[in-house]
């Protein structure tokens, strides 16, 4: 079983969600459990299309994704990239426990920003729960202003898959700080 971290809003605070994946022998199926919203349930088609369009052969096995803890309602399409990565990298020995991954997937494998990524990350930083995150490259301009987190921005799913195969090939975005003037 592989695990990545993502988050969901529970009221005003972000709650860490462990995205877990198992791929086993059995009738081919793809299910997501753990009280997912409609946007997460619909992600199965986006994820499958993104993986296939990036040269990945979708496994004809039983794929089960668990969003834990199971007693919190999860909402948002920003779970797409973490689920796709777990499927694509399931056969590797790599551990992903310290990584948070955010991003909606396009059918072509492009990684898109959502309106929840920034507030989720701000809340996780405030709670001191996040140190490294994979995010859409388009969101780096605002996220790079958040201190104490190493952000790695990507445009396409295949870039993230290659990154996890060799983490040393990309440097994190540098904290930019805030530009303001005293009055």
Short mmCIF file of N, CA and C in Angstrom, two decimals:
data_model
loop_
_atom_site.label_atom_id
_atom_site.label_comp_id
_atom_site.label_asym_id
_atom_site.label_seq_id
_atom_site.Cartn_x
_atom_site.Cartn_y
_atom_site.Cartn_z
N UNK A 1 0.84 -1.18 0.00
CA UNK A 1 0.00 0.00 0.00
C UNK A 1 0.89 1.25 0.00
N UNK A 2 0.55 2.21 -0.82
CA UNK A 2 1.24 3.49 -0.90
C UNK A 2 0.34 4.58 -0.32
N UNK A 3 0.98 5.64 0.24
CA UNK A 3 0.24 6.75 0.83
C UNK A 3 0.88 8.08 0.46
N UNK A 4 0.05 9.03 0.08
CA UNK A 4 0.43 10.44 -0.09
C UNK A 4 -0.51 11.26 0.78
N UNK A 5 -0.16 12.50 1.00
CA UNK A 5 -1.03 13.37 1.79
C UNK A 5 -1.66 14.44 0.91
N UNK A 6 -2.88 14.77 1.26
CA UNK A 6 -3.60 15.87 0.65
C UNK A 6 -4.38 16.51 1.81
N UNK A 7 -5.36 17.32 1.53
CA UNK A 7 -6.12 17.95 2.61
C UNK A 7 -7.50 18.32 2.12
N UNK A 8 -8.39 18.53 3.07
CA UNK A 8 -9.74 18.99 2.78
C UNK A 8 -10.11 20.01 3.83
N UNK A 9 -11.06 20.88 3.49
CA UNK A 9 -11.53 21.84 4.48
C UNK A 9 -12.61 21.19 5.34
N UNK A 10 -12.47 21.38 6.64
CA UNK A 10 -13.48 20.94 7.61
C UNK A 10 -13.83 22.19 8.40
N UNK A 11 -14.88 22.88 7.97
CA UNK A 11 -15.16 24.20 8.51
C UNK A 11 -14.17 25.18 7.91
N UNK A 12 -13.42 25.88 8.77
CA UNK A 12 -12.43 26.84 8.28
C UNK A 12 -11.02 26.28 8.26
N UNK A 13 -10.82 25.13 8.87
CA UNK A 13 -9.48 24.55 8.98
C UNK A 13 -9.27 23.41 8.00
N UNK A 14 -8.02 23.30 7.55
CA UNK A 14 -7.66 22.16 6.70
C UNK A 14 -7.42 20.95 7.58
N UNK A 15 -7.87 19.83 7.12
CA UNK A 15 -7.61 18.55 7.78
C UNK A 15 -6.77 17.70 6.84
N UNK A 16 -5.72 17.11 7.36
CA UNK A 16 -4.85 16.25 6.57
C UNK A 16 -5.63 15.00 6.17
N UNK A 17 -5.50 14.63 4.90
CA UNK A 17 -6.13 13.42 4.39
C UNK A 17 -5.03 12.51 3.85
N UNK A 18 -4.97 11.29 4.35
CA UNK A 18 -4.06 10.29 3.82
C UNK A 18 -4.74 9.65 2.61
N UNK A 19 -4.12 9.80 1.45
CA UNK A 19 -4.63 9.18 0.24
C UNK A 19 -3.88 7.86 0.09
N UNK A 20 -4.60 6.75 0.25
CA UNK A 20 -4.00 5.42 0.25
C UNK A 20 -4.47 4.67 -1.00
N UNK A 21 -3.58 3.84 -1.54
CA UNK A 21 -3.93 3.07 -2.74
C UNK A 21 -3.48 1.63 -2.60
N UNK A 22 -4.36 0.73 -3.02
CA UNK A 22 -3.98 -0.67 -3.19
C UNK A 22 -4.41 -1.09 -4.59
N UNK A 23 -3.54 -1.86 -5.22
CA UNK A 23 -3.84 -2.43 -6.53
C UNK A 23 -3.66 -3.93 -6.38
N UNK A 24 -4.75 -4.67 -6.52
CA UNK A 24 -4.73 -6.10 -6.27
C UNK A 24 -5.31 -6.87 -7.45
N UNK A 25 -5.07 -8.18 -7.44
CA UNK A 25 -5.69 -9.04 -8.44
C UNK A 25 -7.18 -9.09 -8.18
N UNK A 26 -7.92 -9.20 -9.24
CA UNK A 26 -9.37 -9.25 -9.13
C UNK A 26 -9.99 -8.67 -10.37
N UNK A 27 -11.31 -8.64 -10.38
CA UNK A 27 -12.03 -8.05 -11.50
C UNK A 27 -11.61 -6.59 -11.63
N UNK A 28 -11.25 -6.13 -12.84
CA UNK A 28 -10.84 -4.75 -12.99
C UNK A 28 -11.90 -3.77 -12.50
N UNK A 29 -11.50 -2.90 -11.59
CA UNK A 29 -12.39 -1.87 -11.07
C UNK A 29 -11.56 -0.73 -10.50
N UNK A 30 -12.20 0.39 -10.29
CA UNK A 30 -11.53 1.58 -9.76
C UNK A 30 -12.53 2.24 -8.82
N UNK A 31 -12.27 2.19 -7.52
CA UNK A 31 -13.19 2.79 -6.56
C UNK A 31 -12.45 3.73 -5.60
N UNK A 32 -13.17 4.75 -5.17
CA UNK A 32 -12.65 5.72 -4.21
C UNK A 32 -13.61 5.71 -3.03
N UNK A 33 -13.07 5.44 -1.83
CA UNK A 33 -13.89 5.36 -0.62
C UNK A 33 -13.38 6.37 0.40
N UNK A 34 -14.20 6.62 1.43
CA UNK A 34 -13.80 7.54 2.49
C UNK A 34 -14.60 8.84 2.47
N UNK A 35 -15.88 8.77 2.14
CA UNK A 35 -16.80 9.90 2.03
C UNK A 35 -16.30 10.96 1.03
N UNK A 36 -16.09 10.57 -0.23
CA UNK A 36 -15.69 11.56 -1.24
C UNK A 36 -16.89 12.33 -1.78
N UNK A 37 -16.66 13.57 -2.20
CA UNK A 37 -17.70 14.37 -2.84
C UNK A 37 -17.88 13.89 -4.28
N UNK A 38 -18.86 14.46 -4.95
CA UNK A 38 -19.09 14.14 -6.36
C UNK A 38 -17.87 14.49 -7.20
N UNK A 39 -17.22 15.63 -6.91
CA UNK A 39 -16.05 16.03 -7.69
C UNK A 39 -14.92 15.03 -7.57
N UNK A 40 -14.79 14.40 -6.42
CA UNK A 40 -13.76 13.37 -6.24
C UNK A 40 -14.17 12.08 -6.93
N UNK A 41 -15.44 11.70 -6.81
CA UNK A 41 -15.92 10.48 -7.48
C UNK A 41 -15.78 10.60 -8.99
N UNK A 42 -16.03 11.79 -9.53
CA UNK A 42 -15.89 12.02 -10.97
C UNK A 42 -14.44 12.02 -11.42
N UNK A 43 -13.52 12.15 -10.48
CA UNK A 43 -12.10 12.22 -10.84
C UNK A 43 -11.58 10.93 -11.46
N UNK A 44 -12.26 9.83 -11.25
CA UNK A 44 -11.80 8.55 -11.81
C UNK A 44 -11.60 8.65 -13.31
N UNK A 45 -12.54 9.28 -14.01
CA UNK A 45 -12.41 9.41 -15.47
C UNK A 45 -11.29 10.36 -15.86
N UNK A 46 -11.14 11.48 -15.11
CA UNK A 46 -10.04 12.40 -15.39
C UNK A 46 -8.69 11.73 -15.17
N UNK A 47 -8.57 10.99 -14.08
CA UNK A 47 -7.31 10.33 -13.73
C UNK A 47 -6.95 9.28 -14.76
N UNK A 48 -7.90 8.45 -15.12
CA UNK A 48 -7.64 7.40 -16.11
C UNK A 48 -7.22 8.00 -17.45
N UNK A 49 -7.94 9.02 -17.91
CA UNK A 49 -7.61 9.67 -19.18
C UNK A 49 -6.23 10.33 -19.12
N UNK A 50 -5.92 10.99 -18.01
CA UNK A 50 -4.62 11.66 -17.88
C UNK A 50 -3.48 10.66 -17.89
N UNK A 51 -3.63 9.55 -17.19
CA UNK A 51 -2.59 8.52 -17.17
C UNK A 51 -2.39 7.92 -18.55
N UNK A 52 -3.47 7.57 -19.22
CA UNK A 52 -3.38 6.95 -20.55
C UNK A 52 -2.78 7.93 -21.56
N UNK A 53 -3.19 9.19 -21.51
CA UNK A 53 -2.65 10.16 -22.47
C UNK A 53 -1.18 10.50 -22.21
N UNK A 54 -0.65 10.10 -21.06
CA UNK A 54 0.77 10.29 -20.74
C UNK A 54 1.56 9.00 -20.87
N UNK A 55 1.02 8.04 -21.61
CA UNK A 55 1.76 6.82 -21.92
C UNK A 55 1.71 5.74 -20.87
N UNK A 56 0.89 5.90 -19.84
CA UNK A 56 0.79 4.90 -18.79
C UNK A 56 -0.26 3.86 -19.18
N UNK A 57 0.06 2.60 -18.99
CA UNK A 57 -0.91 1.54 -19.25
C UNK A 57 -1.70 1.32 -17.97
N UNK A 58 -2.99 1.62 -18.02
CA UNK A 58 -3.83 1.49 -16.84
C UNK A 58 -3.95 0.02 -16.47
N UNK A 59 -3.65 -0.34 -15.23
CA UNK A 59 -3.62 -1.76 -14.85
C UNK A 59 -5.02 -2.40 -14.84
N UNK A 60 -5.16 -3.55 -15.46
CA UNK A 60 -6.46 -4.24 -15.44
C UNK A 60 -6.61 -5.02 -14.13
N UNK A 61 -6.62 -4.29 -13.02
CA UNK A 61 -6.70 -4.88 -11.69
C UNK A 61 -7.74 -4.14 -10.87
N UNK A 62 -7.88 -4.56 -9.63
CA UNK A 62 -8.81 -3.90 -8.71
C UNK A 62 -8.05 -2.78 -8.00
N UNK A 63 -8.43 -1.53 -8.27
CA UNK A 63 -7.78 -0.36 -7.68
C UNK A 63 -8.73 0.22 -6.64
N UNK A 64 -8.23 0.32 -5.41
CA UNK A 64 -9.02 0.91 -4.34
C UNK A 64 -8.24 2.09 -3.76
N UNK A 65 -8.87 3.24 -3.75
CA UNK A 65 -8.30 4.45 -3.16
C UNK A 65 -9.10 4.75 -1.90
N UNK A 66 -8.39 4.93 -0.79
CA UNK A 66 -9.04 5.28 0.47
C UNK A 66 -8.60 6.68 0.88
N UNK A 67 -9.56 7.52 1.22
CA UNK A 67 -9.28 8.86 1.72
C UNK A 67 -9.55 8.85 3.23
N UNK A 68 -8.49 8.81 4.01
CA UNK A 68 -8.62 8.65 5.46
C UNK A 68 -8.29 9.96 6.17
N UNK A 69 -8.97 10.30 7.22
CA UNK A 69 -9.93 9.50 7.97
C UNK A 69 -11.29 9.45 7.27
N UNK A 70 -11.97 8.35 7.48
CA UNK A 70 -13.22 8.10 6.77
C UNK A 70 -14.43 8.83 7.36
N UNK A 71 -14.26 9.50 8.48
CA UNK A 71 -15.41 10.18 9.09
C UNK A 71 -15.52 11.66 8.72
N UNK A 72 -14.65 12.14 7.83
CA UNK A 72 -14.69 13.53 7.38
C UNK A 72 -15.06 13.56 5.90
N UNK A 73 -16.03 14.41 5.54
CA UNK A 73 -16.42 14.59 4.14
C UNK A 73 -15.27 15.27 3.39
N UNK A 74 -14.87 14.71 2.25
CA UNK A 74 -13.80 15.29 1.42
C UNK A 74 -14.39 15.94 0.20
N UNK A 75 -13.86 17.12 -0.13
CA UNK A 75 -14.39 17.88 -1.25
C UNK A 75 -13.24 18.48 -2.06
N UNK A 76 -13.39 18.50 -3.38
CA UNK A 76 -12.43 19.19 -4.24
C UNK A 76 -11.75 18.30 -5.24
N UNK A 77 -11.48 18.88 -6.41
CA UNK A 77 -10.81 18.13 -7.48
C UNK A 77 -9.29 18.14 -7.31
N UNK A 78 -8.76 18.81 -6.29
CA UNK A 78 -7.32 18.88 -6.05
C UNK A 78 -6.73 17.54 -5.60
N UNK A 79 -7.54 16.53 -5.38
CA UNK A 79 -7.07 15.18 -5.02
C UNK A 79 -6.59 14.40 -6.25
N UNK A 80 -6.93 14.85 -7.46
CA UNK A 80 -6.64 14.12 -8.70
C UNK A 80 -5.18 13.68 -8.82
N UNK A 81 -4.26 14.62 -8.66
CA UNK A 81 -2.85 14.34 -8.90
C UNK A 81 -2.30 13.32 -7.91
N UNK A 82 -2.69 13.42 -6.65
CA UNK A 82 -2.20 12.45 -5.66
C UNK A 82 -2.70 11.04 -5.97
N UNK A 83 -3.95 10.92 -6.38
CA UNK A 83 -4.49 9.60 -6.72
C UNK A 83 -3.79 9.03 -7.95
N UNK A 84 -3.60 9.85 -8.97
CA UNK A 84 -2.93 9.39 -10.19
C UNK A 84 -1.50 8.94 -9.90
N UNK A 85 -0.78 9.70 -9.07
CA UNK A 85 0.59 9.32 -8.72
C UNK A 85 0.65 7.99 -8.01
N UNK A 86 -0.26 7.75 -7.10
CA UNK A 86 -0.26 6.47 -6.38
C UNK A 86 -0.50 5.30 -7.32
N UNK A 87 -1.35 5.49 -8.32
CA UNK A 87 -1.59 4.42 -9.29
C UNK A 87 -0.36 4.22 -10.18
N UNK A 88 0.21 5.32 -10.67
CA UNK A 88 1.35 5.23 -11.58
C UNK A 88 2.61 4.69 -10.91
N UNK A 89 2.80 5.00 -9.65
CA UNK A 89 4.04 4.62 -8.95
C UNK A 89 3.84 3.51 -7.94
N UNK A 90 2.76 2.77 -8.07
CA UNK A 90 2.44 1.73 -7.09
C UNK A 90 3.49 0.63 -7.02
N UNK A 91 4.16 0.35 -8.12
CA UNK A 91 5.15 -0.75 -8.14
C UNK A 91 6.54 -0.32 -7.71
N UNK A 92 6.72 0.93 -7.31
CA UNK A 92 8.04 1.40 -6.87
C UNK A 92 8.21 1.16 -5.37
N UNK A 93 9.45 1.21 -4.92
CA UNK A 93 9.73 1.07 -3.49
C UNK A 93 9.74 2.41 -2.77
N UNK A 94 9.49 3.47 -3.49
CA UNK A 94 9.56 4.82 -2.95
C UNK A 94 8.52 5.06 -1.87
N UNK A 95 8.92 5.78 -0.83
CA UNK A 95 8.00 6.20 0.23
C UNK A 95 7.62 7.66 -0.01
N UNK A 96 6.36 7.98 0.15
CA UNK A 96 5.85 9.32 -0.12
C UNK A 96 5.24 9.97 1.11
N UNK A 97 5.47 9.41 2.27
CA UNK A 97 4.76 9.83 3.48
C UNK A 97 4.87 11.31 3.82
N UNK A 98 5.99 11.95 3.52
CA UNK A 98 6.17 13.36 3.89
C UNK A 98 5.63 14.34 2.85
N UNK A 99 5.15 13.84 1.72
CA UNK A 99 4.72 14.70 0.62
C UNK A 99 3.23 15.01 0.66
N UNK A 100 2.90 16.27 0.41
CA UNK A 100 1.53 16.69 0.13
C UNK A 100 1.46 16.93 -1.37
N UNK A 101 0.36 16.52 -1.99
CA UNK A 101 0.20 16.68 -3.44
C UNK A 101 -1.17 17.28 -3.72
N UNK A 102 -1.18 18.38 -4.50
CA UNK A 102 -2.41 19.08 -4.85
C UNK A 102 -2.45 19.33 -6.35
N UNK A 103 -3.63 19.24 -6.93
CA UNK A 103 -3.79 19.60 -8.34
C UNK A 103 -4.88 18.81 -9.03
N UNK A 104 -5.71 19.52 -9.78
CA UNK A 104 -6.72 18.89 -10.62
C UNK A 104 -6.06 18.48 -11.92
N UNK A 105 -6.47 17.36 -12.48
CA UNK A 105 -5.90 16.88 -13.74
C UNK A 105 -6.82 17.18 -14.91
N UNK A 106 -6.21 17.63 -16.00
CA UNK A 106 -6.91 17.73 -17.27
C UNK A 106 -6.84 16.37 -17.95
N UNK A 107 -7.66 16.14 -18.93
CA UNK A 107 -7.66 14.86 -19.63
C UNK A 107 -6.34 14.59 -20.33
N UNK A 108 -5.59 15.64 -20.63
CA UNK A 108 -4.29 15.49 -21.28
C UNK A 108 -3.14 15.33 -20.28
N UNK A 109 -3.46 15.32 -18.99
CA UNK A 109 -2.43 15.18 -17.96
C UNK A 109 -1.92 16.50 -17.43
N UNK A 110 -2.51 17.61 -17.87
CA UNK A 110 -2.09 18.91 -17.33
C UNK A 110 -2.57 19.03 -15.89
N UNK A 111 -1.75 19.70 -15.06
CA UNK A 111 -2.08 19.88 -13.65
C UNK A 111 -2.58 21.30 -13.46
N UNK A 112 -3.80 21.41 -12.95
CA UNK A 112 -4.47 22.70 -12.85
C UNK A 112 -4.64 23.13 -11.39
N UNK A 113 -4.62 24.44 -11.20
CA UNK A 113 -4.87 25.02 -9.88
C UNK A 113 -6.38 24.97 -9.60
N UNK A 114 -6.74 24.96 -8.33
CA UNK A 114 -8.14 25.07 -7.94
C UNK A 114 -8.25 26.16 -6.89
N UNK A 115 -9.47 26.58 -6.60
CA UNK A 115 -9.64 27.66 -5.63
C UNK A 115 -9.41 27.20 -4.19
N UNK A 116 -9.20 25.93 -3.95
CA UNK A 116 -8.96 25.43 -2.58
C UNK A 116 -7.49 25.26 -2.23
N UNK A 117 -6.60 25.21 -3.21
CA UNK A 117 -5.20 24.91 -2.94
C UNK A 117 -4.58 25.93 -1.98
N UNK A 118 -4.71 27.22 -2.27
CA UNK A 118 -4.08 28.25 -1.45
C UNK A 118 -4.61 28.26 -0.01
N UNK A 119 -5.93 28.29 0.22
CA UNK A 119 -6.39 28.29 1.61
C UNK A 119 -6.04 27.01 2.37
N UNK A 120 -6.03 25.87 1.67
CA UNK A 120 -5.65 24.62 2.33
C UNK A 120 -4.20 24.69 2.81
N UNK A 121 -3.32 25.14 1.94
CA UNK A 121 -1.90 25.19 2.30
C UNK A 121 -1.66 26.22 3.40
N UNK A 122 -2.32 27.36 3.34
CA UNK A 122 -2.19 28.36 4.42
C UNK A 122 -2.60 27.77 5.77
N UNK A 123 -3.69 27.05 5.78
CA UNK A 123 -4.15 26.44 7.03
C UNK A 123 -3.18 25.37 7.52
N UNK A 124 -2.65 24.56 6.60
CA UNK A 124 -1.70 23.52 7.00
C UNK A 124 -0.41 24.12 7.54
N UNK A 125 0.05 25.24 6.95
CA UNK A 125 1.24 25.93 7.45
C UNK A 125 0.97 26.48 8.85
N UNK A 126 -0.19 27.08 9.04
CA UNK A 126 -0.56 27.62 10.35
C UNK A 126 -0.56 26.52 11.43
N UNK A 127 -0.94 25.31 11.02
CA UNK A 127 -0.96 24.17 11.95
C UNK A 127 0.38 23.45 12.02
N UNK A 128 1.36 23.93 11.25
CA UNK A 128 2.70 23.33 11.19
C UNK A 128 2.66 21.85 10.77
N UNK A 129 1.89 21.55 9.72
CA UNK A 129 1.72 20.17 9.27
C UNK A 129 2.31 19.90 7.90
N UNK A 130 2.84 20.92 7.21
CA UNK A 130 3.31 20.72 5.85
C UNK A 130 4.73 21.27 5.70
N UNK A 131 5.58 20.50 5.02
CA UNK A 131 6.95 20.93 4.75
C UNK A 131 7.31 20.86 3.27
N UNK A 132 6.72 19.88 2.53
CA UNK A 132 7.02 19.70 1.10
C UNK A 132 5.71 19.44 0.35
N UNK A 133 5.56 20.12 -0.80
CA UNK A 133 4.32 19.95 -1.54
C UNK A 133 4.55 20.02 -3.05
N UNK A 134 3.84 19.16 -3.74
CA UNK A 134 3.74 19.19 -5.20
C UNK A 134 2.48 20.00 -5.50
N UNK A 135 2.63 21.02 -6.36
CA UNK A 135 1.51 21.91 -6.67
C UNK A 135 1.50 22.22 -8.16
N UNK A 136 0.38 22.73 -8.67
CA UNK A 136 0.37 23.17 -10.07
C UNK A 136 1.35 24.32 -10.26
N UNK A 137 2.08 24.31 -11.34
CA UNK A 137 3.05 25.37 -11.60
C UNK A 137 2.38 26.74 -11.65
N UNK A 138 1.15 26.77 -12.12
CA UNK A 138 0.42 28.05 -12.23
C UNK A 138 0.13 28.68 -10.88
N UNK A 139 0.19 27.93 -9.80
CA UNK A 139 -0.09 28.49 -8.47
C UNK A 139 1.18 28.90 -7.72
N UNK A 140 2.36 28.68 -8.32
CA UNK A 140 3.61 28.99 -7.62
C UNK A 140 3.78 30.48 -7.32
N UNK A 141 3.28 31.35 -8.17
CA UNK A 141 3.48 32.78 -7.95
C UNK A 141 2.91 33.23 -6.61
N UNK A 142 1.77 32.68 -6.21
CA UNK A 142 1.21 33.06 -4.91
C UNK A 142 1.73 32.17 -3.79
N UNK A 143 1.94 30.89 -4.05
CA UNK A 143 2.40 29.98 -3.00
C UNK A 143 3.84 30.26 -2.56
N UNK A 144 4.66 30.78 -3.46
CA UNK A 144 6.06 31.05 -3.12
C UNK A 144 6.20 32.14 -2.05
N UNK A 145 5.11 32.81 -1.73
CA UNK A 145 5.13 33.82 -0.67
C UNK A 145 4.89 33.20 0.71
N UNK A 146 4.66 31.92 0.76
CA UNK A 146 4.43 31.23 2.04
C UNK A 146 5.76 30.66 2.52
N UNK A 147 6.21 31.04 3.71
CA UNK A 147 7.51 30.58 4.21
C UNK A 147 7.46 29.15 4.76
N UNK A 148 8.64 28.54 4.86
CA UNK A 148 8.86 27.26 5.54
C UNK A 148 8.26 26.05 4.84
N UNK A 149 7.93 26.17 3.56
CA UNK A 149 7.43 25.04 2.78
C UNK A 149 8.21 24.99 1.48
N UNK A 150 8.66 23.81 1.09
CA UNK A 150 9.32 23.61 -0.20
C UNK A 150 8.25 23.24 -1.22
N UNK A 151 8.03 24.15 -2.18
CA UNK A 151 7.03 23.91 -3.22
C UNK A 151 7.71 23.48 -4.51
N UNK A 152 7.16 22.45 -5.13
CA UNK A 152 7.64 21.94 -6.41
C UNK A 152 6.47 22.07 -7.39
N UNK A 153 6.61 22.94 -8.38
CA UNK A 153 5.53 23.18 -9.32
C UNK A 153 5.70 22.40 -10.62
N UNK A 154 4.61 21.85 -11.11
CA UNK A 154 4.62 21.06 -12.34
C UNK A 154 3.43 21.42 -13.22
N UNK A 155 3.64 21.28 -14.53
CA UNK A 155 2.57 21.54 -15.50
C UNK A 155 1.87 20.27 -15.95
N UNK A 156 2.60 19.14 -15.97
CA UNK A 156 2.05 17.89 -16.51
C UNK A 156 2.30 16.72 -15.55
N UNK A 157 1.40 15.76 -15.58
CA UNK A 157 1.49 14.59 -14.72
C UNK A 157 2.76 13.78 -14.97
N UNK A 158 3.16 13.63 -16.23
CA UNK A 158 4.36 12.83 -16.51
C UNK A 158 5.61 13.46 -15.91
N UNK A 159 5.65 14.78 -15.75
CA UNK A 159 6.78 15.46 -15.11
C UNK A 159 6.88 15.08 -13.63
N UNK A 160 5.73 14.98 -12.97
CA UNK A 160 5.71 14.62 -11.55
C UNK A 160 6.14 13.17 -11.37
N UNK A 161 5.69 12.30 -12.26
CA UNK A 161 6.07 10.89 -12.19
C UNK A 161 7.59 10.76 -12.33
N UNK A 162 8.16 11.47 -13.29
CA UNK A 162 9.62 11.45 -13.47
C UNK A 162 10.35 12.05 -12.27
N UNK A 163 9.80 13.09 -11.68
CA UNK A 163 10.40 13.71 -10.51
C UNK A 163 10.51 12.71 -9.36
N UNK A 164 9.45 11.95 -9.12
CA UNK A 164 9.49 10.99 -8.03
C UNK A 164 10.43 9.82 -8.31
N UNK A 165 10.71 9.58 -9.57
CA UNK A 165 11.68 8.54 -9.89
C UNK A 165 13.10 9.02 -9.60
N UNK A 166 13.32 10.37 -9.66
CA UNK A 166 14.64 10.94 -9.39
C UNK A 166 14.46 12.33 -8.78
N UNK A 167 14.26 12.41 -7.46
CA UNK A 167 13.96 13.67 -6.77
C UNK A 167 15.03 14.75 -6.92
N UNK A 168 16.25 14.41 -7.24
CA UNK A 168 17.33 15.39 -7.27
C UNK A 168 17.34 16.25 -8.53
N UNK A 169 16.46 16.01 -9.46
CA UNK A 169 16.51 16.74 -10.72
C UNK A 169 15.81 18.10 -10.68
N UNK A 170 15.11 18.43 -9.62
CA UNK A 170 14.38 19.71 -9.57
C UNK A 170 14.53 20.33 -8.19
N UNK A 171 14.77 21.64 -8.19
CA UNK A 171 14.90 22.38 -6.93
C UNK A 171 13.54 22.98 -6.58
N UNK A 172 13.26 23.15 -5.27
CA UNK A 172 11.98 23.77 -4.89
C UNK A 172 11.97 25.25 -5.22
N UNK A 173 10.77 25.79 -5.30
CA UNK A 173 10.58 27.23 -5.51
C UNK A 173 11.12 27.96 -4.28
N UNK A 174 11.81 29.04 -4.51
CA UNK A 174 12.42 29.81 -3.42
C UNK A 174 11.39 30.76 -2.82
N UNK A 175 11.36 30.84 -1.50
CA UNK A 175 10.47 31.76 -0.79
C UNK A 175 10.76 33.18 -1.23
N UNK A 176 9.75 33.89 -1.71
CA UNK A 176 9.94 35.23 -2.24
C UNK A 176 9.78 36.32 -1.18
N UNK A 177 9.08 36.03 -0.12
CA UNK A 177 8.82 37.05 0.89
C UNK A 177 7.72 37.98 0.42
N UNK A 178 7.47 38.96 1.20
CA UNK A 178 6.40 39.90 0.87
C UNK A 178 7.02 41.25 0.54
N UNK A 179 6.51 41.86 -0.50
CA UNK A 179 6.98 43.16 -0.92
C UNK A 179 5.99 44.21 -0.45
N UNK A 180 6.36 44.99 0.56
CA UNK A 180 5.50 46.04 1.07
C UNK A 180 6.33 47.22 1.53
N UNK A 181 5.69 48.36 1.60
CA UNK A 181 6.40 49.58 2.02
C UNK A 181 5.75 50.10 3.30
N UNK A 182 6.59 50.63 4.18
CA UNK A 182 6.08 51.29 5.38
C UNK A 182 5.54 52.66 5.01
N UNK A 183 4.45 53.03 5.59
CA UNK A 183 3.87 54.35 5.30
C UNK A 183 4.18 55.29 6.45
#
